[in-house]
PDB file of C-alpha atoms in Angstrom:
ATOM      1  CA  MET N   1     -57.940  31.791 -82.571  1.00 43.00           C
ATOM      2  CA  ALA N   2     -58.892  33.049 -79.230  1.00 47.00           C
ATOM      3  CA  ASP N   3     -59.485  29.225 -78.122  1.00 48.00           C
ATOM      4  CA  ALA N   4     -56.285  28.325 -79.378  1.00 47.00           C
ATOM      5  CA  ASP N   5     -54.801  31.120 -77.466  1.00 48.00           C
ATOM      6  CA  SER N   6     -56.539  30.193 -74.298  1.00 48.00           C
ATOM      7  CA  SER N   7     -55.633  26.486 -74.594  1.00 47.00           C
ATOM      8  CA  THR N   8     -52.007  27.361 -74.988  1.00 49.00           C
ATOM      9  CA  PRO N   9     -51.371  29.192 -71.524  1.00 49.00           C
ATOM     10  CA  SER N  10     -53.466  26.790 -69.484  1.00 53.00           C
ATOM     11  CA  SER N  11     -51.564  23.821 -70.748  1.00 53.00           C
ATOM     12  CA  ALA N  12     -48.211  25.504 -70.128  1.00 54.00           C
ATOM     13  CA  PRO N  13     -48.868  25.889 -66.169  1.00 57.00           C
ATOM     14  CA  LEU N  14     -49.777  22.019 -65.975  1.00 57.00           C
ATOM     15  CA  SER N  15     -46.604  21.126 -67.837  1.00 58.00           C
ATOM     16  CA  ALA N  16     -44.593  23.367 -65.556  1.00 56.00           C
ATOM     17  CA  LYS N  17     -46.386  21.799 -62.648  1.00 60.00           C
ATOM     18  CA  LYS N  18     -45.469  18.149 -63.791  1.00 59.00           C
ATOM     19  CA  GLU N  19     -41.937  19.405 -64.370  1.00 60.00           C
ATOM     20  CA  ASN N  20     -41.586  20.962 -60.831  1.00 59.00           C
ATOM     21  CA  LEU N  21     -43.282  17.960 -59.340  1.00 62.00           C
ATOM     22  CA  THR N  22     -40.844  15.386 -60.944  1.00 66.00           C
ATOM     23  CA  PRO N  23     -37.924  17.267 -59.260  1.00 76.00           C
ATOM     24  CA  ILE N  24     -39.774  17.191 -55.879  1.00 85.00           C
ATOM     25  CA  GLY N  25     -40.446  13.475 -56.130  1.00 83.00           C
ATOM     26  CA  SER N  26     -36.915  12.608 -56.746  1.00 86.00           C
ATOM     27  CA  LYS N  27     -36.014  14.921 -53.992  1.00 88.00           C
ATOM     28  CA  ILE N  28     -38.501  13.435 -51.605  1.00 91.00           C
ATOM     29  CA  THR N  29     -37.140   9.752 -52.520  1.00 91.00           C
ATOM     30  CA  GLU N  30     -33.547  11.070 -51.823  1.00 91.00           C
ATOM     31  CA  LEU N  31     -34.846  12.451 -48.349  1.00 93.00           C
ATOM     32  CA  ASN N  32     -36.460   9.392 -47.481  1.00 94.00           C
ATOM     33  CA  GLU N  33     -33.066   7.357 -48.332  1.00 95.00           C
ATOM     34  CA  SER N  34     -31.154   9.707 -46.523  1.00 95.00           C
ATOM     35  CA  ARG N  35     -33.343   9.362 -43.507  1.00 95.00           C
ATOM     36  CA  SER N  36     -33.050   5.716 -43.684  1.00 96.00           C
ATOM     37  CA  GLU N  37     -29.364   5.984 -43.672  1.00 96.00           C
ATOM     38  CA  LEU N  38     -29.493   8.218 -40.856  1.00 97.00           C
ATOM     39  CA  LEU N  39     -31.651   6.064 -38.848  1.00 97.00           C
ATOM     40  CA  ASN N  40     -29.367   2.949 -39.483  1.00 97.00           C
ATOM     41  CA  ARG N  41     -26.229   5.087 -38.558  1.00 97.00           C
ATOM     42  CA  ILE N  42     -28.304   5.917 -35.375  1.00 97.00           C
ATOM     43  CA  GLN N  43     -29.247   2.543 -34.602  1.00 97.00           C
ATOM     44  CA  SER N  44     -25.526   1.403 -35.268  1.00 97.00           C
ATOM     45  CA  LEU N  45     -24.517   4.116 -32.884  1.00 97.00           C
ATOM     46  CA  LYS N  46     -26.926   3.101 -30.290  1.00 97.00           C
ATOM     47  CA  GLN N  47     -25.552  -0.248 -30.459  1.00 98.00           C
ATOM     48  CA  ASP N  48     -21.880   0.840 -30.478  1.00 98.00           C
ATOM     49  CA  LEU N  49     -22.851   2.636 -27.244  1.00 98.00           C
ATOM     50  CA  GLN N  50     -24.572  -0.307 -25.447  1.00 97.00           C
ATOM     51  CA  ASN N  51     -21.560  -2.311 -26.326  1.00 98.00           C
ATOM     52  CA  TRP N  52     -19.210   0.314 -25.043  1.00 97.00           C
ATOM     53  CA  ARG N  53     -21.142   0.550 -21.718  1.00 97.00           C
ATOM     54  CA  SER N  54     -21.344  -3.267 -21.457  1.00 97.00           C
ATOM     55  CA  LYS N  55     -17.376  -3.686 -21.668  1.00 97.00           C
ATOM     56  CA  LEU N  56     -17.100  -0.596 -19.237  1.00 97.00           C
ATOM     57  CA  ASP N  57     -19.464  -2.040 -16.567  1.00 97.00           C
ATOM     58  CA  THR N  58     -17.617  -5.334 -16.854  1.00 97.00           C
ATOM     59  CA  GLN N  59     -14.205  -3.637 -16.458  1.00 97.00           C
ATOM     60  CA  VAL N  60     -15.472  -1.695 -13.499  1.00 97.00           C
ATOM     61  CA  ASN N  61     -16.893  -4.530 -11.851  1.00 97.00           C
ATOM     62  CA  THR N  62     -13.491  -6.606 -12.413  1.00 97.00           C
ATOM     63  CA  TYR N  63     -11.604  -3.625 -10.835  1.00 97.00           C
ATOM     64  CA  ARG N  64     -13.969  -3.445  -8.144  1.00 97.00           C
ATOM     65  CA  SER N  65     -13.646  -6.902  -7.306  1.00 97.00           C
ATOM     66  CA  GLU N  66      -9.726  -6.767  -7.674  1.00 97.00           C
ATOM     67  CA  LEU N  67      -9.916  -3.732  -5.264  1.00 97.00           C
ATOM     68  CA  SER N  68     -11.725  -5.459  -2.938  1.00 97.00           C
ATOM     69  CA  GLU N  69      -9.582  -8.327  -2.835  1.00 97.00           C
ATOM     70  CA  LEU N  70      -6.613  -6.124  -2.604  1.00 97.00           C
ATOM     71  CA  LYS N  71      -8.187  -4.274   0.070  1.00 97.00           C
ATOM     72  CA  LYS N  72      -8.931  -7.402   2.219  1.00 97.00           C
ATOM     73  CA  SER N  73      -5.228  -8.761   1.641  1.00 97.00           C
ATOM     74  CA  LEU N  74      -3.785  -5.295   2.765  1.00 97.00           C
ATOM     75  CA  ASN N  75      -5.986  -5.227   5.895  1.00 97.00           C
ATOM     76  CA  VAL N  76      -4.713  -8.727   6.780  1.00 97.00           C
ATOM     77  CA  GLU N  77      -1.232  -7.755   6.340  1.00 97.00           C
ATOM     78  CA  VAL N  78      -1.468  -4.671   8.376  1.00 97.00           C
ATOM     79  CA  GLU N  79      -3.357  -6.630  11.195  1.00 97.00           C
ATOM     80  CA  HIS N  80      -0.563  -9.048  11.122  1.00 97.00           C
ATOM     81  CA  LEU N  81       1.931  -6.323  11.340  1.00 97.00           C
ATOM     82  CA  ARG N  82       0.311  -4.885  14.242  1.00 97.00           C
ATOM     83  CA  THR N  83       0.268  -8.025  16.124  1.00 97.00           C
ATOM     84  CA  GLU N  84       4.136  -8.302  15.270  1.00 97.00           C
ATOM     85  CA  PHE N  85       4.672  -4.911  16.558  1.00 97.00           C
ATOM     86  CA  GLN N  86       2.668  -5.606  19.731  1.00 97.00           C
ATOM     87  CA  GLU N  87       4.723  -8.734  20.370  1.00 97.00           C
ATOM     88  CA  LEU N  88       7.971  -6.811  19.598  1.00 97.00           C
ATOM     89  CA  ARG N  89       6.863  -4.016  22.086  1.00 97.00           C
ATOM     90  CA  THR N  90       5.938  -6.493  24.885  1.00 97.00           C
ATOM     91  CA  THR N  91       9.509  -8.351  24.334  1.00 97.00           C
ATOM     92  CA  LEU N  92      11.286  -5.033  24.436  1.00 97.00           C
ATOM     93  CA  GLN N  93       9.425  -4.139  27.492  1.00 97.00           C
ATOM     94  CA  GLN N  94      10.125  -7.489  29.188  1.00 97.00           C
ATOM     95  CA  GLN N  95      13.895  -6.992  28.165  1.00 96.00           C
ATOM     96  CA  GLN N  96      13.938  -3.459  29.701  1.00 95.00           C
ATOM     97  CA  GLU N  97      12.324  -5.009  32.714  1.00 95.00           C
ATOM     98  CA  ASP N  98      15.117  -7.562  33.110  1.00 94.00           C
ATOM     99  CA  VAL N  99      17.950  -5.421  32.221  1.00 94.00           C
ATOM    100  CA  THR N 100      16.599  -2.732  34.863  1.00 93.00           C
ATOM    101  CA  THR N 101      16.190  -5.624  37.498  1.00 93.00           C
ATOM    102  CA  SER N 102      19.599  -6.749  36.661  1.00 92.00           C
ATOM    103  CA  LEU N 103      21.111  -3.165  37.310  1.00 90.00           C
ATOM    104  CA  ARG N 104      19.323  -3.024  40.480  1.00 89.00           C
ATOM    105  CA  ASN N 105      20.704  -6.490  41.574  1.00 88.00           C
ATOM    106  CA  LEU N 106      23.909  -5.381  40.396  1.00 86.00           C
ATOM    107  CA  GLY N 107      23.907  -2.140  42.049  1.00 79.00           C
ATOM    108  CA  ASP N 108      22.827  -4.143  45.420  1.00 76.00           C
ATOM    109  CA  VAL N 109      25.624  -6.313  44.748  1.00 72.00           C
ATOM    110  CA  SER N 110      28.255  -3.765  44.457  1.00 71.00           C
ATOM    111  CA  VAL N 111      26.765  -1.920  47.626  1.00 67.00           C
ATOM    112  CA  GLU N 112      26.955  -5.208  49.591  1.00 70.00           C
ATOM    113  CA  SER N 113      30.773  -5.616  48.365  1.00 70.00           C
ATOM    114  CA  ASN N 114      31.476  -2.289  49.262  1.00 71.00           C
ATOM    115  CA  GLU N 115      29.812  -2.760  52.952  1.00 70.00           C
ATOM    116  CA  ILE N 116      31.881  -6.011  53.289  1.00 68.00           C
ATOM    117  CA  GLN N 117      35.049  -4.404  52.448  1.00 68.00           C
ATOM    118  CA  HIS N 118      34.531  -1.659  54.771  1.00 67.00           C
ATOM    119  CA  GLN N 119      33.526  -4.172  57.659  1.00 66.00           C
ATOM    120  CA  HIS N 120      36.960  -6.230  57.074  1.00 56.00           C
ATOM    121  CA  PRO N 121      39.561  -3.996  56.041  1.00 53.00           C
ATOM    122  CA  VAL N 122      41.995  -5.892  58.002  1.00 50.00           C
ATOM    123  CA  GLU N 123      41.487  -9.119  55.915  1.00 51.00           C
ATOM    124  CA  SER N 124      42.548  -7.109  52.800  1.00 51.00           C
ATOM    125  CA  SER N 125      45.639  -5.704  54.567  1.00 55.00           C
ATOM    126  CA  ASP N 126      46.332  -9.032  55.806  1.00 60.00           C
ATOM    127  CA  LYS N 127      46.266 -10.579  52.476  1.00 59.00           C
ATOM    128  CA  GLU N 128      48.488  -7.896  51.423  1.00 65.00           C
ATOM    129  CA  ASP N 129      50.718  -8.477  53.920  1.00 66.00           C
ATOM    130  CA  ALA N 130      50.633 -12.525  53.137  1.00 62.00           C
ATOM    131  CA  ASP N 131      51.629 -11.511  49.526  1.00 67.00           C
ATOM    132  CA  LYS N 132      54.557  -9.282  50.457  1.00 67.00           C
ATOM    133  CA  ALA N 133      55.915 -12.014  52.940  1.00 63.00           C
ATOM    134  CA  LYS N 134      55.617 -14.456  50.282  1.00 65.00           C
ATOM    135  CA  LYS N 135      57.640 -12.308  47.943  1.00 64.00           C
ATOM    136  CA  ASP N 136      60.160 -11.518  50.761  1.00 65.00           C
ATOM    137  CA  GLY N 137      60.527 -15.099  51.400  1.00 60.00           C
ATOM    138  CA  LEU N 138      61.074 -16.037  47.840  1.00 54.00           C
ATOM    139  CA  THR N 139      63.774 -13.244  47.679  1.00 55.00           C
ATOM    140  CA  GLU N 140      65.412 -14.772  50.811  1.00 55.00           C
ATOM    141  CA  GLU N 141      65.470 -18.332  49.340  1.00 54.00           C
ATOM    142  CA  LYS N 142      66.984 -16.775  46.171  1.00 56.00           C
ATOM    143  CA  GLY N 143      69.682 -15.128  48.155  1.00 56.00           C
ATOM    144  CA  ASN N 144      70.362 -18.467  50.327  1.00 57.00           C
ATOM    145  CA  GLU N 145      70.626 -20.580  46.996  1.00 57.00           C
ATOM    146  CA  ALA N 146      72.944 -18.110  45.379  1.00 55.00           C
ATOM    147  CA  GLU N 147      75.239 -18.274  48.493  1.00 57.00           C
ATOM    148  CA  ASN N 148      75.075 -21.897  48.539  1.00 48.00           C
TER     149      ASN N 148
END
């Protein structure tokens, strides 16, 4: 009987080990499957990230190109405006010089006119006298006509 008793305890730990091994095997299988799924997800995320970076790089290059063209266009327009403003400034300076010259000439003419009037004051009084005589003559003629 001792043999029977001794065989029972030794067979119990073996069967317990087999029962414990079965859940560990299924756990390992589950973990391997889970690991595979995670690796697939990581690969998918890496691919998505690469696609996103590629699209972003394309957009950045497109925007840089557009900005470069806009900058060139803006520089051309600014240079055109500078040229126009310089021409306008030159024109205004020329006009200012012309007006200044005209005013100087006008001032010279008025000074000459004043000098002429001061040199020949008799002429202007003679002219006034002649105008007055004409008026008086007309008045006398009208008076004579009225008498006749």
